[in-house]
Coordinates of C-alpha atoms and ligand atoms in Angstrom, one line a residue:
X1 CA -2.2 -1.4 9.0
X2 CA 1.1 -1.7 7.1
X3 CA 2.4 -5.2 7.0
X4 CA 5.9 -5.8 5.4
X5 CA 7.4 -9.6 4.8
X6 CA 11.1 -7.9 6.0
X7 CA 12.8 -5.4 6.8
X8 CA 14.4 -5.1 3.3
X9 CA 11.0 -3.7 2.2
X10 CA 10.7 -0.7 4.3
X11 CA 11.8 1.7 1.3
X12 CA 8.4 0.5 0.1
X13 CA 6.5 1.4 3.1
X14 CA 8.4 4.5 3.8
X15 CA 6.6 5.5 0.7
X16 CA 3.2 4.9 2.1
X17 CA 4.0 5.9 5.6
X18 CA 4.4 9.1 3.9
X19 CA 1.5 10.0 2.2
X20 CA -0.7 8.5 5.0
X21 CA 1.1 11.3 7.1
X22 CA -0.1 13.7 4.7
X23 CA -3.8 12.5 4.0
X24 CA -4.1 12.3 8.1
X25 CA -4.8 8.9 7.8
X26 CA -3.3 6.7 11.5
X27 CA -1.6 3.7 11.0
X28 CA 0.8 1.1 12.2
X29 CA 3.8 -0.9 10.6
X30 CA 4.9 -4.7 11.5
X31 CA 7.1 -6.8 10.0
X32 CA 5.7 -10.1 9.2
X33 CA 6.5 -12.9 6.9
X34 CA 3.7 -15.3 5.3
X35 CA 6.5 -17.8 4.8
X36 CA 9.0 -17.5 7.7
X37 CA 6.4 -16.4 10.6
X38 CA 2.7 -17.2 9.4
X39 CA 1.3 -17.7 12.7
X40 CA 2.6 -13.8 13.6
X41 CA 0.6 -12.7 10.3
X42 CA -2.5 -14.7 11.2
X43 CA -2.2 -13.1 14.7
X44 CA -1.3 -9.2 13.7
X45 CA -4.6 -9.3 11.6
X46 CA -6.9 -11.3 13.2
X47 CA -6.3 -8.9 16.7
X48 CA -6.2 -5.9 14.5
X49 CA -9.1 -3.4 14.0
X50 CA -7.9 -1.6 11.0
X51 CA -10.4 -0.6 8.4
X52 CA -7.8 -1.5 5.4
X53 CA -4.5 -3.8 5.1
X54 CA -1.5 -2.6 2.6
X55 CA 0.5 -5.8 2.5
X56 CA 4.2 -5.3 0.9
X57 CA 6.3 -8.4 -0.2
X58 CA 8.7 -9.1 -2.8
X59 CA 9.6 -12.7 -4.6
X60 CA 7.2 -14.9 -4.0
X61 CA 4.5 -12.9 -2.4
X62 CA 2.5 -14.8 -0.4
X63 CA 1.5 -11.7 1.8
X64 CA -0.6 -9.8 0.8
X65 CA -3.1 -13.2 -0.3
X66 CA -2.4 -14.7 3.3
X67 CA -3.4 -11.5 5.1
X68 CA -6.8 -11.3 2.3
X69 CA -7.3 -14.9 4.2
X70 CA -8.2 -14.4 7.3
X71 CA -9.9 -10.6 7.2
X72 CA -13.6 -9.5 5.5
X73 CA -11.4 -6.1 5.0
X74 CA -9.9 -4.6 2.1
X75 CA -6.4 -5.5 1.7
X76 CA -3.9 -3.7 -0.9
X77 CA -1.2 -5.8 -2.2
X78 CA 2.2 -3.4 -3.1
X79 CA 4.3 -6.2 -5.1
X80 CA 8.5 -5.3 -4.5
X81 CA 10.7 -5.2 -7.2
X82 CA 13.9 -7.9 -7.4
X83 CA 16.0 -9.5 -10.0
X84 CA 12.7 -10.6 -11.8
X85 CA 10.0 -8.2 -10.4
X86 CA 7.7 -10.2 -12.1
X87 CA 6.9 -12.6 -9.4
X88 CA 5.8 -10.9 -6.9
X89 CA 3.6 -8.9 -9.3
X90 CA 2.0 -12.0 -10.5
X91 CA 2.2 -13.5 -7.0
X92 CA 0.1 -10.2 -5.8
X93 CA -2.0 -10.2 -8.9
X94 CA -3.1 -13.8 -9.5
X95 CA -5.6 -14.2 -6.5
X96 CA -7.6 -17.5 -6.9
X97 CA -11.4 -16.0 -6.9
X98 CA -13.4 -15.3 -4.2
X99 CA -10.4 -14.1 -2.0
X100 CA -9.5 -10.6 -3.9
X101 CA -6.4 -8.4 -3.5
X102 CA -6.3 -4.9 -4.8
X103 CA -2.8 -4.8 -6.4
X104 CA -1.1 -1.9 -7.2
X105 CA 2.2 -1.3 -9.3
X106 CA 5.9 -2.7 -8.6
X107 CA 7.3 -0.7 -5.5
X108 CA 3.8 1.7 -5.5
X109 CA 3.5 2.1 -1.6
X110 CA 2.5 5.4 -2.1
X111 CA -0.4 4.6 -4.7
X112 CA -1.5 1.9 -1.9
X113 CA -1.5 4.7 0.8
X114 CA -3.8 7.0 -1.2
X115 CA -5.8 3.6 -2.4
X116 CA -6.3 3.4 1.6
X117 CA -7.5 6.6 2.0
X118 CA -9.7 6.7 -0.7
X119 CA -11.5 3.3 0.8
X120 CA -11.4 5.4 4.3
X121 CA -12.8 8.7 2.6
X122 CA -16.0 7.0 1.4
X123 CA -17.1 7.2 5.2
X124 CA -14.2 9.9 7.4
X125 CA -15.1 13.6 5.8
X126 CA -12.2 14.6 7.2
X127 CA -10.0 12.2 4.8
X128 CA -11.6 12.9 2.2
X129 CA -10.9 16.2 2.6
X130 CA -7.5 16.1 2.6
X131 CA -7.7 13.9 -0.7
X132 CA -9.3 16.8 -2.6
X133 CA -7.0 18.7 -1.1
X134 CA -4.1 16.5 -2.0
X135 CA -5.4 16.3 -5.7
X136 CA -5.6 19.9 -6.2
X137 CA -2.3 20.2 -4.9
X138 CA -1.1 17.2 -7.9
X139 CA -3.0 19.8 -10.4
X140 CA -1.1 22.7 -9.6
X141 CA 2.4 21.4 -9.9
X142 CA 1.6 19.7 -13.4
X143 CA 0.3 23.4 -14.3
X144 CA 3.9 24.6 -12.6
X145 CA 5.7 21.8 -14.6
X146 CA 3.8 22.8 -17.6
X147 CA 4.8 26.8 -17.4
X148 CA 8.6 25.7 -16.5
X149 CA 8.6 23.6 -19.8
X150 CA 7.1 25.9 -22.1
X151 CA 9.2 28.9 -20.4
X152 CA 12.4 26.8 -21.5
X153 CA 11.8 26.1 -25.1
Ligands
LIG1 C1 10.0 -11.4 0.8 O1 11.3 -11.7 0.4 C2 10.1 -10.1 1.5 O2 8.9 -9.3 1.4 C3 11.2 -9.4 0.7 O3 10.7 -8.5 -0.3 C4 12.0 -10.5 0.1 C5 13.4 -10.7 0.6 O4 13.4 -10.7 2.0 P1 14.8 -10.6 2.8 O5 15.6 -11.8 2.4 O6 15.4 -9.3 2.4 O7 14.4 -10.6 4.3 O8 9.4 -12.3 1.6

């Protein structure tokens, strides 16, 4: 399950939409703010039977540590980028222990999306599959960038 705190951040999640298209992985999106509608994040993951949680939010972002609160799953914090970028990374980061986040870089939706898969590939064949195939795939365009470089000096 994709959970963004607005609207604003669906660049973000466009990014991991798209790579969980491509691993095969199913998901939803919601929009869903820690600060202007806890009770609707407390109630999108507590009914939800998704195996992992990317949680996007920019400023100060409460997300992805709210939605950590009230699930045992893994949930993957994807900090947004703003005027200072550093809060939300810190925000995303700086989990008090025993309630962990897995944070990835500013604006990395797509990093969380394969993050997801790879916690879903430990058990769906299938996934992890298409994550060997998806690496292979990486591989051969650094080889292609590789050739296109050294062709041009
Ligand atoms: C955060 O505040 C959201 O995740 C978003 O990144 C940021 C700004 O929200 P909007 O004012 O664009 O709705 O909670």
């Amino acid at each position: 399950m994709i959970i963004m705190g607005s609207k604003s951040d669906l660049p973000v999640a466009e990014k991991a939409m798209r790579v969980l298209g491509k691993l095969g992985v199913s998901h939803e999106i919601l929009v869903a703010s820690a600060h202007r509608t806890p009770g609707r994040v407390m109630d999108a993951v507590t009914g939800s039977d998704a195996k992992v949680f990317i949680a996007i939010a920019g400023l100060s972002a409460a997300l992805p540590g709210v939605v950590a609160s009230y699930t045992n799953k893994p949930v993957i914090g994807v900090p947004v980028s703003g005027v200072l970028s550093m809060d939300s990374l810190l925000s995303v980061v700086q989990m008090p222990p025993g309630v962990p986040v897995a944070a990835v870089g500013l604006d990395r939706g797509d990093n969380a999306a394969i993050l997801a898969a790879e916690m879903i590939g430990i058990h769906d064949e299938r996934v992890g599959a298409s994550l060997a195939a998806y690496r292979a795939e990486q591989a051969a365009g650094v080889a292609e960038d590789s050739e296109a470089v050294r062709a041009n000096v």
